Coordinates of C-alpha atoms and ligand atoms in Angstrom, one line a residue:
Chain A
M1 CA 121.8 90.3 84.9
T2 CA 122.3 88.9 88.3
E3 CA 118.9 91.0 88.7
Q4 CA 117.3 89.0 86.1
Q5 CA 118.8 85.7 86.8
K6 CA 116.9 86.0 90.2
R7 CA 113.5 86.8 88.5
L8 CA 114.2 83.8 86.1
S9 CA 114.6 81.6 89.0
K10 CA 111.9 82.9 91.1
G11 CA 109.6 82.3 87.9
L12 CA 111.0 78.5 87.4
V13 CA 110.5 77.7 90.9
G14 CA 107.1 79.9 90.7
V15 CA 105.9 77.3 87.7
V16 CA 107.5 74.2 89.6
I17 CA 105.3 75.0 92.3
Y18 CA 102.1 75.9 90.3
A19 CA 102.5 72.6 88.0
L20 CA 102.6 70.6 91.8
V21 CA 99.3 72.1 92.9
L22 CA 98.1 71.3 89.8
A23 CA 99.2 68.1 90.2
L24 CA 98.4 67.2 93.6
P25 CA 94.8 65.6 93.2
W26 CA 96.5 63.2 90.9
I27 CA 99.2 62.6 93.1
L28 CA 96.8 62.2 95.6
R29 CA 94.7 59.6 94.0
S30 CA 97.6 57.5 93.1
G31 CA 98.2 56.2 95.9
L32 CA 101.2 58.2 97.1
G33 CA 99.0 60.1 99.1
V34 CA 97.8 58.9 102.8
G35 CA 94.0 58.4 103.1
K36 CA 91.3 58.7 100.1
G37 CA 92.0 60.9 96.9
T38 CA 88.7 62.5 97.0
Y39 CA 88.8 63.6 101.0
W40 CA 92.3 64.8 100.1
T41 CA 90.6 66.8 97.4
H42 CA 88.0 68.5 99.3
I43 CA 90.6 69.5 101.7
L44 CA 92.7 71.2 99.1
I45 CA 89.9 73.2 98.1
L46 CA 89.1 74.5 101.3
V47 CA 92.9 75.4 101.5
G48 CA 92.2 77.6 98.2
V49 CA 89.2 79.2 100.1
M50 CA 91.1 79.7 102.9
I51 CA 94.2 81.1 101.3
L52 CA 92.1 83.6 99.5
S53 CA 90.4 84.6 102.9
T54 CA 93.8 84.9 104.6
S55 CA 95.5 86.8 101.7
S56 CA 92.8 89.3 101.4
M57 CA 92.5 89.7 105.4
R58 CA 96.5 90.5 105.1
A59 CA 95.5 93.2 102.4
I60 CA 93.7 94.6 105.0
F61 CA 96.2 94.6 107.4
L62 CA 98.8 96.3 104.8
T63 CA 97.7 99.6 105.9
G64 CA 98.1 98.6 109.4
E65 CA 94.4 98.0 110.6
M66 CA 93.4 94.1 111.8
S67 CA 90.0 92.9 110.6
L68 CA 88.5 90.1 112.4
G69 CA 85.6 89.9 109.9
T70 CA 86.8 87.3 107.7
A71 CA 84.4 84.5 108.4
G72 CA 81.3 87.4 108.3
F73 CA 82.0 88.4 105.0
M74 CA 82.4 84.6 104.0
L75 CA 79.5 84.4 104.8
V76 CA 77.7 87.0 103.6
G77 CA 79.5 86.1 99.8
G78 CA 78.7 82.6 100.1
Y79 CA 74.8 83.3 101.3
A80 CA 74.5 85.9 98.5
A81 CA 76.0 83.6 95.7
A82 CA 73.9 80.8 97.2
L83 CA 70.5 82.8 97.7
L84 CA 70.7 84.6 94.3
S85 CA 71.5 81.1 92.6
A86 CA 69.1 78.6 94.6
K87 CA 66.2 81.5 94.7
A88 CA 66.6 83.9 91.5
G89 CA 68.1 81.4 89.4
L90 CA 70.8 83.4 88.1
S91 CA 73.9 81.2 87.1
P92 CA 76.7 80.6 89.6
W93 CA 79.2 81.8 87.4
L94 CA 77.6 85.1 88.1
T95 CA 76.6 84.8 91.4
L96 CA 79.9 84.1 92.7
L97 CA 81.0 87.4 90.9
L98 CA 78.1 88.8 92.6
G99 CA 78.8 87.6 95.9
G100 CA 81.7 89.1 96.4
L101 CA 80.0 92.7 95.5
V102 CA 77.4 92.2 97.8
A103 CA 80.1 91.6 100.4
A104 CA 82.3 94.7 99.1
A105 CA 78.9 96.9 99.2
V106 CA 78.3 95.6 102.9
A107 CA 82.1 96.5 103.6
G108 CA 81.4 100.1 101.9
L109 CA 78.4 100.7 104.1
V110 CA 80.3 99.8 107.0
A111 CA 83.9 101.1 106.1
Y112 CA 83.6 105.1 106.7
P113 CA 82.4 104.3 110.5
F114 CA 84.3 101.5 111.2
F115 CA 87.7 103.6 110.4
R116 CA 87.0 106.5 112.3
V117 CA 88.5 104.5 115.1
K118 CA 91.9 102.7 115.0
G119 CA 93.5 99.7 116.6
I120 CA 91.6 97.9 118.9
Y121 CA 88.2 99.5 118.8
F122 CA 88.5 99.0 114.5
V123 CA 89.5 94.8 115.5
I124 CA 86.2 94.7 117.6
C125 CA 83.8 96.6 115.3
T126 CA 85.4 93.9 112.5
L127 CA 84.4 91.5 114.9
L128 CA 81.1 92.3 116.1
L129 CA 80.0 93.0 112.6
G130 CA 80.9 89.1 112.0
F131 CA 78.5 87.8 114.7
I132 CA 76.2 89.8 113.7
F133 CA 76.2 88.8 110.2
L134 CA 75.9 84.9 111.7
Y135 CA 73.0 85.7 114.0
M136 CA 70.9 87.9 111.2
A137 CA 71.4 84.2 108.9
G138 CA 70.0 82.3 111.7
Y139 CA 66.9 84.7 112.7
F140 CA 66.1 85.7 108.6
K141 CA 64.4 81.8 108.4
G142 CA 62.2 82.7 105.8
L143 CA 65.0 84.0 103.3
T144 CA 67.8 81.8 104.9
G145 CA 66.6 78.8 106.4
G146 CA 67.5 79.9 109.5
W147 CA 69.7 77.5 111.7
Q148 CA 69.1 74.6 110.0
G149 CA 69.8 76.2 106.6
F150 CA 69.1 75.6 103.5
Q151 CA 70.7 73.6 100.1
F152 CA 71.0 73.4 96.5
Y153 CA 72.6 70.1 95.8
D154 CA 71.9 70.3 92.0
I155 CA 73.3 73.9 91.5
S156 CA 76.8 73.9 90.4
P157 CA 79.1 76.1 88.1
Q158 CA 79.1 74.2 84.6
I159 CA 80.2 74.9 80.9
T160 CA 78.1 73.5 78.0
V161 CA 80.2 73.0 75.0
G162 CA 77.8 71.8 72.1
S163 CA 75.6 69.0 73.7
R164 CA 77.9 68.0 76.5
T165 CA 77.9 69.8 79.9
L166 CA 80.7 69.7 82.7
K167 CA 79.1 70.5 86.2
F168 CA 82.0 70.9 88.5
G169 CA 82.1 69.5 91.6
T170 CA 79.4 67.1 90.9
K171 CA 81.4 63.4 89.7
T172 CA 84.1 64.3 91.4
N173 CA 86.0 67.0 93.5
I174 CA 88.5 67.3 90.9
E175 CA 86.9 69.7 88.5
Y176 CA 86.1 72.1 91.6
F177 CA 89.5 71.7 92.6
Y178 CA 90.9 73.5 89.1
L179 CA 88.1 75.7 89.3
T180 CA 89.2 76.8 92.9
V181 CA 92.8 77.3 91.5
F182 CA 91.8 79.1 88.6
V183 CA 89.9 81.8 90.9
V184 CA 92.0 81.7 93.6
S185 CA 94.9 82.4 91.4
I186 CA 93.2 85.4 89.5
C187 CA 92.3 87.4 92.9
L188 CA 96.0 86.3 94.4
F189 CA 96.9 87.8 91.1
F190 CA 95.1 91.4 91.6
M191 CA 96.2 91.5 95.1
Y192 CA 100.2 91.0 94.2
R193 CA 100.1 93.3 91.6
M194 CA 98.3 95.9 93.7
E195 CA 100.8 95.7 97.0
H196 CA 103.6 95.7 94.7
S197 CA 102.7 99.1 92.7
R198 CA 102.1 102.5 93.9
V199 CA 99.0 101.8 96.2
G200 CA 100.8 99.3 98.0
M201 CA 103.8 101.7 98.7
V202 CA 100.7 104.1 100.4
W203 CA 99.4 101.2 102.0
K204 CA 103.2 100.5 103.5
S205 CA 103.2 104.6 104.3
I206 CA 100.2 104.8 105.9
R207 CA 101.1 101.5 108.3
E208 CA 104.7 103.1 109.2
A209 CA 103.6 106.4 110.1
D210 CA 100.2 107.8 109.1
V211 CA 100.6 111.4 110.5
L212 CA 103.1 111.9 107.8
A213 CA 101.3 109.9 105.2
K214 CA 98.6 112.5 105.6
S215 CA 101.4 115.6 105.9
V216 CA 102.1 114.8 102.3
G217 CA 98.8 114.4 101.3
V218 CA 97.6 111.1 101.4
N219 CA 94.0 110.6 102.0
I220 CA 94.1 107.7 104.9
M221 CA 90.4 107.1 105.0
A222 CA 89.8 106.7 101.6
H223 CA 92.7 104.3 101.0
K224 CA 91.8 102.4 104.3
I225 CA 88.3 102.0 102.5
F226 CA 89.3 101.0 99.1
I227 CA 91.7 98.4 100.7
F228 CA 88.8 97.3 103.0
V229 CA 85.8 96.9 99.8
V230 CA 88.5 95.2 97.4
A231 CA 89.5 92.4 100.6
C232 CA 85.7 92.2 101.5
F233 CA 85.2 91.4 97.6
F234 CA 87.7 88.8 97.6
I235 CA 86.8 87.3 100.9
G236 CA 83.1 87.4 99.5
I237 CA 84.3 85.3 96.5
A238 CA 85.9 82.9 98.5
G239 CA 82.3 82.1 100.7
G240 CA 80.9 81.9 97.2
L241 CA 83.7 78.9 96.1
F242 CA 82.9 77.5 99.5
A243 CA 79.1 77.9 99.0
F244 CA 79.0 75.8 95.4
H245 CA 81.4 73.3 96.8
V246 CA 79.2 72.1 99.8
H247 CA 76.1 72.8 98.5
A248 CA 74.2 73.5 101.7
L249 CA 74.6 76.8 103.9
S250 CA 74.1 77.3 107.5
P251 CA 75.3 79.6 109.9
T252 CA 77.0 76.7 111.6
S253 CA 78.5 75.4 108.3
T254 CA 80.5 72.4 108.2
P255 CA 83.3 71.8 107.9
A256 CA 84.9 73.5 110.5
N257 CA 82.3 75.8 111.7
I258 CA 83.5 78.0 108.6
F259 CA 81.5 81.3 109.3
H260 CA 82.3 81.3 112.9
F261 CA 84.6 83.7 114.4
F262 CA 86.8 81.3 115.2
T263 CA 87.6 81.0 111.3
S264 CA 89.1 84.6 111.9
V265 CA 91.1 84.1 114.2
Y266 CA 92.5 81.1 112.4
C267 CA 92.9 83.4 109.5
L268 CA 95.0 85.7 111.4
M269 CA 97.0 82.7 112.7
Y270 CA 98.0 81.3 109.5
M271 CA 99.2 84.9 108.2
V272 CA 101.2 85.4 111.3
V273 CA 102.8 81.5 111.3
G274 CA 103.2 81.9 107.4
G275 CA 104.6 85.3 107.6
A276 CA 102.7 89.4 107.6
N277 CA 105.4 90.8 106.0
S278 CA 105.1 88.7 102.8
F279 CA 102.7 87.8 99.9
Y280 CA 103.5 84.5 100.3
G281 CA 103.0 84.1 104.3
P282 CA 99.6 83.5 104.5
I283 CA 99.8 81.0 101.3
L284 CA 102.2 79.2 103.3
G285 CA 100.6 79.6 106.5
T286 CA 97.1 78.4 105.4
S287 CA 98.6 75.5 103.6
L288 CA 100.9 74.1 106.0
F289 CA 98.6 74.4 109.2
M290 CA 95.3 73.2 107.1
V291 CA 97.4 70.6 105.9
L292 CA 98.6 69.5 109.3
R293 CA 95.3 69.5 110.8
E294 CA 94.4 66.9 108.6
L295 CA 97.1 64.6 109.1
G296 CA 96.6 65.4 112.9
R297 CA 92.7 64.4 112.8
A298 CA 93.7 61.8 115.9
V299 CA 94.3 64.7 117.9
G300 CA 91.0 65.9 117.7
E301 CA 89.8 68.5 120.1
Y302 CA 93.2 69.1 120.8
W303 CA 93.8 70.8 118.2
P304 CA 93.3 74.2 118.6
M305 CA 95.6 73.9 121.7
I306 CA 98.5 72.6 119.6
A307 CA 97.7 75.1 117.2
G308 CA 97.8 78.0 119.9
A309 CA 101.3 76.3 121.0
V310 CA 103.1 76.5 117.6
L311 CA 101.6 80.0 117.1
I312 CA 103.5 81.1 120.2
L313 CA 106.3 79.1 119.2
V314 CA 106.8 80.9 116.0
V315 CA 106.1 84.7 117.5
F316 CA 108.8 84.0 120.0
F317 CA 111.1 82.4 117.8
M318 CA 110.6 83.2 114.1
P319 CA 108.6 86.6 114.2
K320 CA 109.1 87.1 110.3
G321 CA 107.2 83.7 110.2
L322 CA 107.7 80.2 108.2
V323 CA 108.1 82.4 104.8
A324 CA 112.0 83.6 106.4
T325 CA 113.2 79.8 107.1
G326 CA 115.9 80.3 105.0
E327 CA 117.0 83.3 107.6
Y328 CA 116.3 81.3 110.7
L329 CA 118.3 78.3 110.1
P330 CA 122.3 79.5 110.1
V331 CA 121.5 81.7 113.0
W332 CA 119.9 78.7 115.1
Y333 CA 122.9 76.7 113.8
R334 CA 125.5 79.3 115.1
K335 CA 123.3 79.6 118.2
L336 CA 123.4 75.6 118.3
R337 CA 127.0 75.1 117.6
G338 CA 128.1 77.9 120.0
L339 CA 126.0 75.8 122.9
F340 CA 128.2 72.9 122.2
K341 CA 130.9 74.4 122.1
G342 CA 130.4 76.2 125.4
K343 CA 130.6 79.4 124.0
T344 CA 128.2 82.2 124.2
P345 CA 126.9 82.3 120.6
S346 CA 127.6 85.5 118.7
S347 CA 125.4 87.9 117.5
A348 CA 127.2 88.5 114.1
Chain B
M1 CA 97.5 140.5 101.2
A2 CA 99.8 137.6 103.1
L3 CA 100.1 134.1 102.1
L4 CA 98.8 132.6 105.3
E5 CA 96.6 135.1 107.7
A6 CA 95.9 133.5 111.4
R7 CA 92.6 135.3 113.2
G8 CA 91.8 135.0 116.4
L9 CA 93.5 131.1 116.8
S10 CA 92.2 129.3 119.6
K11 CA 92.7 126.0 120.7
R12 CA 91.7 124.8 124.3
F13 CA 92.9 121.5 125.2
G14 CA 90.2 120.7 128.4
G15 CA 91.0 123.4 131.0
L16 CA 93.9 124.7 129.2
D17 CA 94.3 127.2 126.8
A18 CA 97.4 126.2 124.6
V19 CA 96.9 128.9 122.4
S20 CA 94.7 132.1 122.7
E21 CA 93.5 134.7 120.3
L22 CA 96.3 134.6 118.2
D23 CA 96.9 136.9 115.3
F24 CA 99.7 136.8 112.7
D25 CA 100.7 136.9 109.3
V26 CA 103.1 134.8 107.0
N27 CA 104.4 137.4 103.9
E28 CA 105.2 135.6 100.1
G29 CA 108.8 134.8 100.5
E30 CA 109.7 135.2 104.1
I31 CA 110.8 133.4 106.6
L32 CA 108.7 134.0 109.7
G33 CA 110.3 132.6 113.0
I34 CA 108.3 131.3 116.3
I35 CA 109.8 131.3 119.4
G36 CA 109.1 130.7 123.1
P37 CA 109.6 128.8 125.7
N38 CA 109.0 125.4 126.3
G39 CA 104.9 124.5 126.3
A40 CA 104.2 127.7 124.8
G41 CA 101.7 126.1 122.3
K42 CA 104.2 126.5 119.3
S43 CA 103.6 123.1 118.2
T44 CA 100.3 123.4 118.8
I45 CA 99.9 126.0 116.1
F46 CA 101.5 124.3 113.4
N47 CA 98.9 121.3 114.1
M48 CA 96.2 123.9 113.5
I49 CA 97.7 125.2 110.3
C50 CA 97.9 121.5 108.9
G51 CA 94.8 119.9 110.2
T52 CA 96.1 117.8 112.9
F53 CA 93.7 119.7 115.4
K54 CA 90.6 121.4 114.4
P55 CA 91.1 125.3 115.8
T56 CA 88.7 125.9 119.0
S57 CA 87.8 129.1 117.5
G58 CA 89.7 131.6 114.6
T59 CA 90.1 131.4 111.2
L60 CA 93.0 130.2 108.6
V61 CA 93.1 131.6 105.5
F62 CA 95.9 130.6 102.8
R63 CA 96.2 132.2 99.4
D64 CA 92.9 133.9 99.9
K65 CA 91.1 130.6 100.9
D66 CA 89.6 129.4 104.1
I67 CA 91.8 126.5 105.3
T68 CA 90.0 126.6 108.8
G69 CA 89.5 122.8 110.2
Y70 CA 90.7 121.3 106.7
S71 CA 92.0 117.7 107.1
S72 CA 95.5 117.3 107.2
H73 CA 95.5 115.6 103.3
R74 CA 93.7 118.4 102.0
V75 CA 96.0 121.0 103.4
A76 CA 99.1 119.5 101.8
R77 CA 96.8 119.6 98.7
S78 CA 96.8 123.0 98.8
G79 CA 100.5 123.7 98.9
I80 CA 101.6 123.8 103.0
A81 CA 104.3 121.0 104.0
R82 CA 105.5 120.4 107.2
V83 CA 108.4 119.1 109.0
F84 CA 107.3 117.5 112.5
Q85 CA 109.1 118.0 115.8
G86 CA 110.4 114.6 116.5
N87 CA 111.8 112.4 113.3
V88 CA 109.0 111.3 111.9
L89 CA 109.8 109.1 108.9
F90 CA 108.8 106.2 107.0
P91 CA 111.4 104.1 109.1
S92 CA 111.7 101.0 107.3
S93 CA 111.6 102.0 103.8
T94 CA 114.8 103.4 102.0
V95 CA 116.0 107.0 102.1
L96 CA 114.6 107.3 98.2
D97 CA 111.5 105.8 98.9
N98 CA 110.6 108.2 101.6
V99 CA 110.8 111.0 98.9
V100 CA 109.1 109.1 96.5
M101 CA 106.4 109.1 99.0
G102 CA 107.0 112.7 99.7
A103 CA 105.7 113.1 96.2
H104 CA 102.6 111.5 96.5
L105 CA 100.3 114.3 95.5
H106 CA 102.6 114.5 92.2
T107 CA 101.9 110.7 91.2
R108 CA 99.1 110.3 88.8
L109 CA 99.2 106.7 87.3
S110 CA 96.0 105.3 85.9
W111 CA 94.5 102.2 87.2
F112 CA 95.8 100.3 84.4
S113 CA 99.0 101.1 84.5
F114 CA 99.2 100.6 88.2
L115 CA 98.2 97.2 88.3
F116 CA 100.1 96.4 85.1
G117 CA 102.8 98.3 84.4
G118 CA 103.5 99.4 80.9
P119 CA 105.7 101.6 79.4
S120 CA 103.8 104.9 80.3
A121 CA 103.7 103.7 84.1
R122 CA 107.5 103.0 83.9
R123 CA 108.7 106.1 82.5
R124 CA 106.3 108.4 85.1
D125 CA 107.9 106.1 87.8
K126 CA 111.4 106.6 86.5
A127 CA 110.6 110.7 86.3
L128 CA 109.6 110.2 89.8
R129 CA 112.3 109.0 91.4
T130 CA 114.9 111.2 89.4
R131 CA 113.0 114.0 90.8
A132 CA 113.4 112.3 94.4
M133 CA 117.3 112.2 93.3
E134 CA 117.4 115.7 92.7
I135 CA 115.8 116.5 96.3
L136 CA 118.1 114.3 97.8
E137 CA 121.2 116.0 96.2
L138 CA 120.1 119.5 97.1
V139 CA 119.9 118.3 101.1
G140 CA 122.8 116.4 100.4
L141 CA 121.5 112.8 101.1
S142 CA 122.0 111.4 97.6
E143 CA 124.7 108.9 98.6
D144 CA 122.5 107.4 101.6
A145 CA 119.8 106.8 98.7
D146 CA 119.1 103.4 99.2
T147 CA 119.7 103.1 103.0
L148 CA 116.8 102.6 105.4
A149 CA 115.5 106.0 106.9
S150 CA 115.8 104.3 110.5
D151 CA 119.7 103.5 110.0
L152 CA 120.7 107.2 109.1
P153 CA 122.2 109.3 111.9
H154 CA 119.9 111.6 113.7
G155 CA 121.3 114.8 111.8
N156 CA 121.0 112.7 108.6
Q157 CA 117.2 112.2 109.7
R158 CA 116.3 115.5 110.1
H159 CA 117.5 116.3 106.4
L160 CA 115.4 113.8 105.4
C161 CA 112.5 115.0 106.8
L162 CA 113.2 118.2 104.8
A163 CA 113.5 116.6 102.1
V164 CA 110.1 114.5 102.3
A165 CA 108.4 118.0 102.6
L166 CA 110.1 119.6 100.0
A167 CA 108.8 116.4 97.9
V168 CA 105.2 118.0 98.3
E169 CA 106.6 120.7 96.3
P170 CA 104.4 123.4 98.7
K171 CA 104.0 127.3 98.8
L172 CA 104.4 127.3 102.4
L173 CA 107.0 125.2 104.7
L174 CA 106.5 124.7 108.4
L175 CA 109.5 123.6 110.4
D176 CA 109.3 122.6 113.6
E177 CA 112.9 123.1 115.7
P178 CA 114.6 121.8 112.6
V179 CA 118.3 122.0 114.3
T180 CA 117.3 120.7 117.8
G181 CA 119.7 117.9 118.8
M182 CA 122.3 119.1 116.4
N183 CA 126.0 119.9 116.8
T184 CA 127.3 123.5 115.8
E185 CA 128.5 122.0 112.9
E186 CA 125.3 120.4 111.2
V187 CA 123.4 123.2 112.8
S188 CA 124.8 125.7 110.4
E189 CA 124.9 123.3 107.3
M190 CA 121.0 122.9 108.4
L191 CA 120.6 127.2 107.9
D192 CA 122.6 127.6 105.0
L193 CA 119.9 124.9 103.2
V194 CA 117.1 126.6 104.6
R195 CA 118.5 129.8 103.2
M196 CA 119.6 128.6 100.0
L197 CA 116.0 126.9 99.5
R198 CA 114.6 130.2 100.0
E199 CA 116.6 131.7 97.3
K200 CA 116.5 129.1 95.2
T201 CA 112.7 128.2 94.7
G202 CA 110.8 131.2 96.6
L203 CA 109.8 129.0 99.1
T204 CA 108.1 131.0 102.2
L205 CA 109.0 129.4 105.5
V206 CA 107.9 129.1 109.2
V207 CA 110.3 128.0 111.4
I208 CA 109.9 127.3 115.1
E209 CA 113.3 126.8 117.0
H210 CA 114.5 127.3 120.7
N211 CA 117.8 128.0 119.3
M212 CA 117.9 131.6 119.5
K213 CA 121.1 132.1 117.4
A214 CA 119.6 130.4 114.9
V215 CA 116.6 131.8 114.8
M216 CA 118.1 135.5 114.8
G217 CA 120.5 134.9 112.3
L218 CA 117.5 132.9 109.8
C219 CA 114.8 135.1 110.4
D220 CA 113.1 138.0 108.6
R221 CA 110.6 138.6 111.6
I222 CA 110.0 136.4 114.9
V223 CA 106.4 136.3 116.5
V224 CA 107.4 135.6 120.3
V225 CA 104.4 133.5 122.1
S226 CA 104.6 132.7 125.8
H227 CA 101.4 130.4 127.4
G228 CA 99.7 130.6 123.9
R229 CA 99.3 134.4 123.8
K230 CA 101.6 136.4 121.3
I231 CA 104.0 138.7 123.4
A232 CA 106.3 140.4 120.4
E233 CA 106.4 140.6 117.0
G234 CA 109.2 142.1 115.1
T235 CA 112.6 142.0 113.9
S236 CA 115.6 140.5 115.7
Q237 CA 116.8 143.1 117.1
M238 CA 113.4 144.5 118.3
I239 CA 112.5 141.0 119.9
A240 CA 115.9 140.8 121.5
N241 CA 115.5 143.9 123.7
D242 CA 111.8 143.5 124.0
P243 CA 111.4 143.4 127.9
A244 CA 108.4 141.2 127.6
V245 CA 110.0 138.3 125.8
I246 CA 113.4 138.9 128.5
E247 CA 111.1 138.2 131.2
A248 CA 109.2 135.3 129.4
Y249 CA 112.4 133.4 128.7
L250 CA 113.8 134.3 132.4
G251 CA 110.5 133.0 133.7
V252 CA 110.8 129.8 132.4
D253 CA 114.4 129.7 133.6
D254 CA 113.2 129.6 137.2
D255 CA 109.9 126.9 136.5
A256 CA 112.6 125.1 135.0
A257 CA 114.9 125.3 137.9
Ligands
ATP401 N1 97.0 117.0 122.0 C1 97.2 117.6 123.4 N2 96.1 117.1 124.3 C2 96.2 117.8 125.5 N3 97.3 118.7 125.5 C3 98.1 119.0 124.8 C4 98.0 118.5 123.3 N4 99.6 118.6 122.4 C5 99.9 119.9 123.7 N5 99.1 119.8 125.1 C6 99.5 121.2 125.6 O1 99.4 122.3 125.1 C7 100.6 122.8 125.4 C8 101.2 123.8 124.2 O2 102.1 122.5 123.7 P1 102.8 122.8 122.2 O3 103.3 121.1 122.0 O4 102.3 123.0 121.5 O5 104.2 123.2 122.8 P2 105.3 124.0 122.2 O6 105.8 125.3 122.5 O7 105.5 123.2 121.2 O8 106.8 123.3 123.2 P3 108.1 122.6 122.8 O9 108.9 123.4 122.7 O10 108.3 121.7 124.3 O11 107.9 121.7 121.7 C9 101.3 122.2 126.6 O12 101.3 122.8 128.0 C10 101.0 120.8 126.1 O13 101.3 119.7 127.2
MG402 MG1 107.0 121.8 120.1

């Protein structure tokens, strides 16, 4: 019974949060929000894109390997989607998917050699790959427009019903926001199911004791390649979502220089701050950090410094991340009370 | 035809011959002991059988199949499981989940059912858990099914290591020092368990052990290695009276002093 009640209340919380997310653009527009509504909707779309990237990166991390190629695979997915639509005239609906598939294919090509090494060496491989993608996008001028990039303002995902056409993200950002929520939700749903199924258990076993996992018959290489390819598929989709939102790509795409290596580091940071052990960690970390950054626009160039400081504080005081705040509060409370009473805090 | 045949098995680490030119057979249904002083190369033998290390030279034939140089998961698939020298477990998983993971090779779930569950997936999952519980009962850990593996005391962790290996349902089970660090009572418990397993399931075992008394009582045959070479082979009595064996062990005492 209690198990059922727990699940019910969890479901209810989920529904409420989801409804809130869906209502966000309207809340922000109605003047409750800070600044202009359209701008905030734009930020929310970026948050959605980054949530998808960060969650995918965490999926790779579930096998114990850390990839810093996130931005690179976003670039691959974004460019593939945009180019296939702009140059080959394919529908953005299709190319959004194809962008993911191209990113997955590229990931599949490099996965085997990359996973021959572990730990820091794997991190470096993925990091360098991201740079290679960035410079390739800059150098193949004929196809990508080089460092200037290319625009495709007239191309948007659209739905035609009878004689009426809805183009996503042309009049206001709100339709595109809903599109983003929709796509990201589907991707997250798949990742959630995977993590909480048998394969998720196998990933955990690889992370915890790979020698034992091997000795009971787990093909570690195959599992690592699989999750890397799947994660890069989703990261590629995130890149595509970004592309059809901003309608212009370059290796230094604004906002925030998204294809730069820094984005990969930010993903890592969002995950750790939110809580790497939890599926919801990346979602919470990304939302909070990105919204805070917008609110703190005033600090401008100091942002990376502040972000770094927050990260260090969280790592020291909340190693399980912000999702575990509920666990930390009582402990801190007891410690504080102990301090004021002049006693040593009990460890209970 | 022996279950496992090792011929000319050798492993070099840089300039060190950890194992050299080793020949031995493991017969179906027997318990074979491997003994030898520290650093003799015993664990290295297991590492070569299990694909952790590729042998520098030599062959391993298991059930008439050449498994030399197989990767670890293929070795497991061919029917060899192993208990490591240390307590290698999935520390932050429950005792039950450890055993369920051990049964990895016996879980077959289709893509659809593993993503979305469904009755057939639930049925199979339940069967798997029932099987895992049976194994836990066998090793005497059924009461601790929901404990985290890392929270078990050493002796019980050793039993859990065995349970995980049993879940693989191997033909051949390799135990690397199963009773090290246990008190007398735990030792005899473990030995009884191993004997019972052999009788009940017809499992073939290879046991590496330091505890001489334990090995002598348990094994049908014993292979003695020193400095990577086989110096004696035979029954407990034959080994106990072999001058080469006595010398090898006395020599080690000198080194250790
Ligand atoms: N990965 C390795 N790299 C280099 N040398 C190794 C490696 N593994 C083992 N050795 C060396 O090979 C020799 C045999 O080691 P092994 O672990 O097989 O001994 P052992 O008989 O199991 O000893 P113990 O009783 O202490 O477990 C030792 O000298 C050891 O230092
Ligand atoms: Mg050893």
